[in-house]
C-alpha positions as a Python dict, from the first residue, in 0.01 Angstrom:
ca = {
    (1, 'M'): (0, 0, 0),
    (2, 'K'): (169, -224, -257),
    (3, 'A'): (548, -228, -234),
    (4, 'P'): (730, -107, -547),
    (5, 'A'): (858, -384, -768),
    (6, 'S'): (1228, -459, -750),
    (7, 'P'): (1424, -361, -1060),
    (8, 'P'): (1504, -658, -1285),
    (9, 'A'): (1842, -816, -1225),
    (10, 'S'): (2109, -730, -1481),
    (11, 'S'): (2271, -1002, -1692),
    (12, 'A'): (2587, -960, -1486),
    (13, 'D'): (2400, -1009, -1157),
    (14, 'T'): (2206, -1307, -1292),
    (15, 'L'): (2526, -1468, -1418),
    (16, 'R'): (2706, -1406, -1089),
    (17, 'T'): (2424, -1571, -893),
    (18, 'A'): (2414, -1870, -1127),
    (19, 'L'): (2790, -1920, -1101),
    (20, 'A'): (2785, -1898, -722),
    (21, 'G'): (2533, -2182, -716),
    (22, 'L'): (2763, -2407, -920),
    (23, 'L'): (3016, -2439, -640),
    (24, 'D'): (2762, -2574, -391),
    (25, 'G'): (2867, -2929, -313),
    (26, 'L'): (3201, -2906, -494),
    (27, 'P'): (3487, -2952, -243),
    (28, 'P'): (3694, -2632, -228),
    (29, 'K'): (4017, -2829, -266),
    (30, 'S'): (3891, -2997, -584),
    (31, 'A'): (3789, -2663, -731),
    (32, 'T'): (4125, -2508, -648),
    (33, 'Q'): (4322, -2798, -796),
    (34, 'A'): (4113, -2794, -1114),
    (35, 'V'): (4163, -2419, -1157),
    (36, 'E'): (4539, -2444, -1103),
    (37, 'R'): (4567, -2721, -1364),
    (38, 'L'): (4356, -2526, -1612),
    (39, 'I'): (4562, -2210, -1561),
    (40, 'A'): (4881, -2407, -1631),
    (41, 'N'): (4725, -2553, -1944),
    (42, 'Y'): (4598, -2222, -2077),
    (43, 'R'): (4937, -2060, -2021),
    (44, 'G'): (5108, -2329, -2228),
    (45, 'R'): (5249, -2227, -2564),
    (46, 'T'): (5152, -2547, -2747),
    (47, 'P'): (4807, -2545, -2911),
    (48, 'T'): (4582, -2814, -2774),
    (49, 'H'): (4439, -3091, -2990),
    (50, 'A'): (4179, -3209, -2740),
    (51, 'P'): (3928, -3027, -2521),
    (52, 'V'): (4098, -2861, -2224),
    (53, 'L'): (3783, -2904, -2014),
    (54, 'R'): (3753, -3279, -1947),
    (55, 'D'): (3463, -3328, -1706),
    (56, 'R'): (3204, -3147, -1498),
    (57, 'S'): (3441, -3061, -1212),
    (58, 'D'): (3681, -2904, -1463),
    (59, 'V'): (3400, -2709, -1625),
    (60, 'V'): (3248, -2591, -1297),
    (61, 'A'): (3587, -2468, -1178),
    (62, 'Y'): (3654, -2298, -1511),
    (63, 'A'): (3311, -2135, -1525),
    (64, 'A'): (3324, -2004, -1170),
    (65, 'Y'): (3680, -1880, -1211),
    (66, 'R'): (3699, -1756, -1572),
    (67, 'M'): (3347, -1671, -1688),
    (68, 'P'): (3322, -1340, -1497),
    (69, 'A'): (3650, -1215, -1645),
    (70, 'T'): (3563, -1328, -1998),
    (71, 'F'): (3216, -1176, -1964),
    (72, 'E'): (3352, -835, -1857),
    (73, 'A'): (3621, -830, -2127),
    (74, 'V'): (3372, -917, -2401),
    (75, 'C'): (3123, -662, -2263),
    (76, 'S'): (3392, -392, -2284),
    (77, 'A'): (3472, -482, -2645),
    (78, 'L'): (3104, -496, -2741),
    (79, 'E'): (3033, -162, -2573),
    (80, 'A'): (3299, 4, -2789),
    (81, 'F'): (3167, -175, -3096),
    (82, 'A'): (2805, -77, -3024),
    (83, 'A'): (2910, 288, -2991),
    (84, 'A'): (3059, 271, -3342),
    (85, 'V'): (2745, 122, -3498),
    (86, 'P'): (2464, 315, -3324),
    (87, 'G'): (2122, 168, -3386),
    (88, 'W'): (2258, -162, -3515),
    (89, 'V'): (2131, -470, -3331),
    (90, 'P'): (2237, -822, -3422),
    (91, 'G'): (1949, -1035, -3544),
    (92, 'G'): (2148, -1352, -3472),
    (93, 'H'): (2471, -1453, -3298),
    (94, 'V'): (2716, -1742, -3323),
    (95, 'D'): (2959, -1785, -3033),
    (96, 'V'): (3258, -1977, -3170),
    (97, 'G'): (3444, -2179, -2908),
    (98, 'G'): (3198, -2033, -2659),
    (99, 'G'): (3230, -2309, -2402),
    (100, 'T'): (2999, -2222, -2115),
    (101, 'G'): (2871, -1912, -2297),
    (102, 'A'): (3039, -1605, -2145),
    (103, 'A'): (3030, -1417, -2478),
    (104, 'T'): (2667, -1517, -2527),
    (105, 'W'): (2582, -1355, -2194),
    (106, 'A'): (2785, -1047, -2291),
    (107, 'V'): (2599, -1005, -2621),
    (108, 'N'): (2269, -1032, -2433),
    (109, 'A'): (2388, -771, -2182),
    (110, 'T'): (2479, -535, -2470),
    (111, 'W'): (2168, -591, -2683),
    (112, 'E'): (1882, -724, -2474),
    (113, 'G'): (1615, -945, -2626),
    (114, 'V'): (1570, -1290, -2772),
    (115, 'R'): (1752, -1377, -3096),
    (116, 'P'): (1878, -1696, -3262),
    (117, 'V'): (2203, -1787, -3085),
    (118, 'T'): (2429, -2087, -3139),
    (119, 'V'): (2725, -2174, -2918),
    (120, 'L'): (2986, -2394, -3087),
    (121, 'D'): (3246, -2581, -2884),
    (122, 'W'): (3413, -2921, -2890),
    (123, 'A'): (3389, -2982, -2513),
    (124, 'E'): (3053, -3146, -2444),
    (125, 'P'): (3079, -3090, -2062),
    (126, 'A'): (3122, -2716, -2124),
    (127, 'L'): (2819, -2703, -2352),
    (128, 'A'): (2609, -2897, -2101),
    (129, 'L'): (2701, -2662, -1818),
    (130, 'G'): (2650, -2358, -2041),
    (131, 'R'): (2296, -2476, -2113),
    (132, 'E'): (2240, -2524, -1740),
    (133, 'I'): (2364, -2176, -1651),
    (134, 'A'): (2168, -2011, -1935),
    (135, 'A'): (1844, -2145, -1786),
    (136, 'A'): (1876, -1864, -1529),
    (137, 'N'): (1825, -1603, -1803),
    (138, 'P'): (1484, -1619, -1978),
    (139, 'E'): (1631, -1453, -2290),
    (140, 'L'): (1892, -1729, -2328),
    (141, 'K'): (1673, -2035, -2280),
    (142, 'S'): (1642, -2094, -2656),
    (143, 'V'): (2018, -2087, -2722),
    (144, 'E'): (2144, -2389, -2919),
    (145, 'W'): (2453, -2559, -2778),
    (146, 'Q'): (2630, -2757, -3050),
    (147, 'R'): (2938, -2971, -3032),
    (148, 'S'): (3174, -2873, -3312),
    (149, 'R'): (3541, -2904, -3388),
    (150, 'I'): (3690, -2553, -3388),
    (151, 'G'): (3942, -2542, -3672),
    (152, 'S'): (3979, -2591, -4045),
    (153, 'A'): (3660, -2799, -4068),
    (154, 'L'): (3446, -2535, -3894),
    (155, 'T'): (3123, -2438, -4067),
    (156, 'I'): (2929, -2131, -3947),
    (157, 'E'): (2576, -2067, -4061),
    (158, 'S'): (2502, -1716, -4194),
    (159, 'T'): (2437, -1473, -3909),
    (160, 'D'): (2474, -1107, -3810),
    (161, 'L'): (2739, -1143, -3538),
    (162, 'V'): (3016, -1392, -3469),
    (163, 'T'): (3221, -1371, -3150),
    (164, 'V'): (3549, -1558, -3101),
    (165, 'S'): (3667, -1502, -2745),
    (166, 'Y'): (3978, -1654, -2587),
    (167, 'V'): (3989, -1925, -2855),
    (168, 'L'): (4259, -1845, -3110),
    (169, 'G'): (4541, -1914, -2863),
    (170, 'E'): (4430, -2278, -2842),
    (171, 'L'): (4460, -2331, -3219),
    (172, 'T'): (4735, -2395, -3470),
    (173, 'T'): (4825, -2118, -3713),
    (174, 'A'): (4632, -2288, -3994),
    (175, 'D'): (4325, -2342, -3775),
    (176, 'R'): (4331, -1978, -3659),
    (177, 'A'): (4325, -1860, -4017),
    (178, 'A'): (4042, -2099, -4104),
    (179, 'V'): (3827, -1989, -3809),
    (180, 'V'): (3865, -1617, -3887),
    (181, 'E'): (3794, -1674, -4256),
    (182, 'S'): (3487, -1883, -4171),
    (183, 'A'): (3361, -1607, -3940),
    (184, 'A'): (3422, -1343, -4208),
    (185, 'T'): (3229, -1546, -4466),
    (186, 'A'): (2931, -1606, -4236),
    (187, 'A'): (2879, -1276, -4053),
    (188, 'R'): (2811, -907, -4097),
    (189, 'A'): (3015, -833, -3784),
    (190, 'V'): (3300, -1020, -3615),
    (191, 'V'): (3437, -950, -3267),
    (192, 'I'): (3755, -1128, -3157),
    (193, 'I'): (3894, -1112, -2803),
    (194, 'E'): (4223, -1256, -2678),
    (195, 'P'): (4430, -1221, -2359),
    (196, 'G'): (4599, -881, -2326),
    (197, 'T'): (4950, -1020, -2376),
    (198, 'P'): (5198, -961, -2659),
    (199, 'D'): (5106, -1302, -2804),
    (200, 'G'): (4733, -1234, -2766),
    (201, 'Y'): (4773, -898, -2940),
    (202, 'A'): (4969, -1062, -3222),
    (203, 'R'): (4684, -1307, -3281),
    (204, 'V'): (4433, -1020, -3282),
    (205, 'I'): (4639, -823, -3536),
    (206, 'E'): (4665, -1132, -3756),
    (207, 'A'): (4286, -1169, -3742),
    (208, 'R'): (4239, -794, -3801),
    (209, 'D'): (4444, -813, -4121),
    (210, 'R'): (4236, -1107, -4244),
    (211, 'L'): (3909, -927, -4174),
    (212, 'I'): (4022, -613, -4357),
    (213, 'A'): (4133, -828, -4653),
    (214, 'A'): (3784, -983, -4652),
    (215, 'G'): (3626, -637, -4692),
    (216, 'F'): (3544, -552, -4330),
    (217, 'H'): (3574, -207, -4170),
    (218, 'I'): (3733, -180, -3826),
    (219, 'A'): (3482, -38, -3577),
    (220, 'A'): (3685, -68, -3255),
    (221, 'P'): (3917, -17, -3085),
    (222, 'C'): (4105, 145, -3375),
    (223, 'P'): (3991, 483, -3515),
    (224, 'H'): (4092, 357, -3862),
    (225, 'S'): (4119, 47, -4081),
    (226, 'A'): (4481, 115, -4180),
    (227, 'A'): (4784, -74, -4049),
    (228, 'C'): (4837, -66, -3673),
    (229, 'P'): (5101, 198, -3588),
    (230, 'I'): (5250, -13, -3307),
    (231, 'V'): (5593, -152, -3397),
    (232, 'P'): (5583, -532, -3353),
    (233, 'G'): (5794, -646, -3061),
    (234, 'E'): (5815, -299, -2905),
    (235, 'D'): (5465, -268, -2760),
    (236, 'W'): (5118, -415, -2783),
    (237, 'C'): (4763, -282, -2773),
    (238, 'H'): (4548, -404, -2486),
    (239, 'F'): (4283, -282, -2245),
    (240, 'S'): (4151, -360, -1898),
    (241, 'A'): (3814, -460, -1753),
    (242, 'R'): (3732, -452, -1380),
    (243, 'V'): (3606, -789, -1249),
    (244, 'S'): (3446, -858, -911),
    (245, 'R'): (3634, -1141, -742),
    (246, 'S'): (3443, -1445, -627),
    (247, 'S'): (3536, -1645, -320),
    (248, 'L'): (3702, -1897, -557),
    (249, 'H'): (3919, -1620, -706),
    (250, 'R'): (4036, -1519, -360),
    (251, 'Q'): (4085, -1881, -259),
    (252, 'V'): (4304, -1963, -561),
    (253, 'K'): (4502, -1639, -576),
    (254, 'G'): (4519, -1569, -205),
    (255, 'G'): (4426, -1207, -267),
    (256, 'S'): (4224, -981, -40),
    (257, 'L'): (4100, -724, -293),
    (258, 'P'): (3733, -761, -394),
    (259, 'Y'): (3824, -712, -761),
    (260, 'E'): (4089, -772, -1022),
    (261, 'D'): (4161, -629, -1365),
    (262, 'E'): (4131, -850, -1673),
    (263, 'K'): (4370, -745, -1950),
    (264, 'F'): (4253, -820, -2303),
    (265, 'S'): (4314, -734, -2669),
    (266, 'Y'): (4035, -722, -2924),
    (267, 'V'): (3915, -621, -3266),
    (268, 'A'): (3557, -553, -3375),
    (269, 'A'): (3492, -539, -3747),
    (270, 'T'): (3181, -496, -3959),
    (271, 'R'): (3064, -491, -4318),
    (272, 'V'): (2838, -198, -4228),
    (273, 'P'): (3041, 128, -4247),
    (274, 'P'): (3094, 225, -3881),
    (275, 'A'): (3154, 554, -3705),
    (276, 'P'): (3469, 465, -3508),
    (277, 'A'): (3602, 670, -3219),
    (278, 'P'): (3779, 995, -3322),
    (279, 'H'): (4070, 875, -3106),
    (280, 'R'): (4113, 588, -2860),
    (281, 'I'): (4282, 616, -2520),
    (282, 'V'): (4535, 332, -2528),
    (283, 'R'): (4696, 371, -2185),
    (284, 'R'): (4571, 452, -1839),
    (285, 'P'): (4536, 835, -1821),
    (286, 'Q'): (4803, 1001, -1608),
    (287, 'I'): (4655, 1265, -1380),
    (288, 'R'): (4895, 1539, -1273),
    (289, 'K'): (4838, 1864, -1087),
    (290, 'G'): (4625, 2073, -1320),
    (291, 'Q'): (4669, 1844, -1620),
    (292, 'V'): (4591, 1500, -1762),
    (293, 'L'): (4818, 1313, -2002),
    (294, 'L'): (4636, 1098, -2258),
    (295, 'D'): (4803, 844, -2487),
    (296, 'L'): (4593, 824, -2802),
    (297, 'C'): (4561, 615, -3115),
    (298, 'E'): (4494, 866, -3394),
    (299, 'P'): (4290, 824, -3713),
    (300, 'E'): (4595, 907, -3934),
    (301, 'P'): (4712, 643, -3802),
    (302, 'A'): (4967, 729, -3532),
    (303, 'L'): (5022, 711, -3158),
    (304, 'T'): (5048, 1045, -2979),
    (305, 'R'): (5036, 1191, -2631),
    (306, 'T'): (4819, 1494, -2563),
    (307, 'T'): (4803, 1711, -2251),
    (308, 'V'): (4469, 1843, -2131),
    (309, 'T'): (4493, 2126, -1877),
    (310, 'K'): (4254, 2333, -1669),
    (311, 'R'): (4257, 2591, -1947),
    (312, 'H'): (4054, 2344, -2152),
    (313, 'G'): (3759, 2385, -1913),
    (314, 'L'): (3493, 2115, -1954),
    (315, 'L'): (3731, 1905, -2162),
    (316, 'Y'): (3970, 1895, -1866),
    (317, 'R'): (3692, 1766, -1641),
    (318, 'A'): (3614, 1501, -1902),
    (319, 'A'): (3981, 1403, -1918),
    (320, 'R'): (3994, 1354, -1541),
    (321, 'D'): (3699, 1114, -1571),
    (322, 'A'): (3831, 938, -1881),
    (323, 'E'): (3936, 574, -1860),
    (324, 'W'): (4174, 350, -2048),
    (325, 'G'): (3997, 228, -2361),
    (326, 'D'): (3753, 519, -2388),
    (327, 'A'): (3689, 712, -2707),
    (328, 'W'): (3833, 1064, -2705),
    (329, 'P'): (3698, 1324, -2694),
    (330, 'P'): (3376, 1196, -2536),
    (331, 'P'): (3052, 1259, -2728),
    (332, 'A'): (2899, 1600, -2658),
    (333, 'D'): (2567, 1613, -2472),
    (334, 'D'): (2264, 1816, -2583),
    (335, 'D'): (2427, 2132, -2444),
    (336, 'G'): (2744, 2072, -2642),
    (337, 'A'): (2947, 1977, -2333),
    (338, 'P'): (3162, 1659, -2335),
}
């Protein structure tokens, strides 16, 4: 009797396997030192004027250490975006400052299939390694990896989707504005992801304002395209994605947990009128005895806290299962239950 075929590996599994293979032959000490230097560089407050990733050892360390977290954060943002534009599938994608291609993998995980994809980055070693890693995924073998200065001179060919992930923090104020405006001119949809810090959120809000001024509608995470109700300096909007830790993660951080949480801020905007979430859960739900407290961004816009109790029946069960970043209330199934 013929054995049943194994299910195809997911993009996440394929990427994880490809990244694990990169570290073969790279001395653990070299990888650790490269990661520590890169972390210090990325945490700096001065925009860089040269590629942060200098050579293959830098890029291998970066890819093995950062790609899984970037991939999961971008996947989370794209999942929320896809829910707001049901049935829409990008016919083409440009990954600005994509480096080794984490956002390219995330787009493929969200919308499977082959499409024209171009990754733009100014670090040739990152592009070379990205091409090498992408060979593990048949749907990414035709991706074009182009060296390009990311800034005021950036030119983006017309496409459906532009992603800009973990890039704006490396640029000057003028270059940030130029990149967002270039993306808005070229694409039908723009998704921008930054670290989930007050500074990262500020860069996302700046980009959000530019996209709205360019005629885009906000699809996620906001339930509206009005001004953000958060008072600058008092709070910031960010979310969390669960990331499986590699041996390199544990080696560098000295942690024992098999996972960590990647905090990120994002905005997803489109020229196609979206159906954004009725409300967005903007903090981790607080589960109490017989009740769940949900902090919500409202469509008005406003930030409110609502309490869901056992008296709410099926909605209470949904609230207990709800996660930070989810739309609220969840879509009803065919029986009308959330």
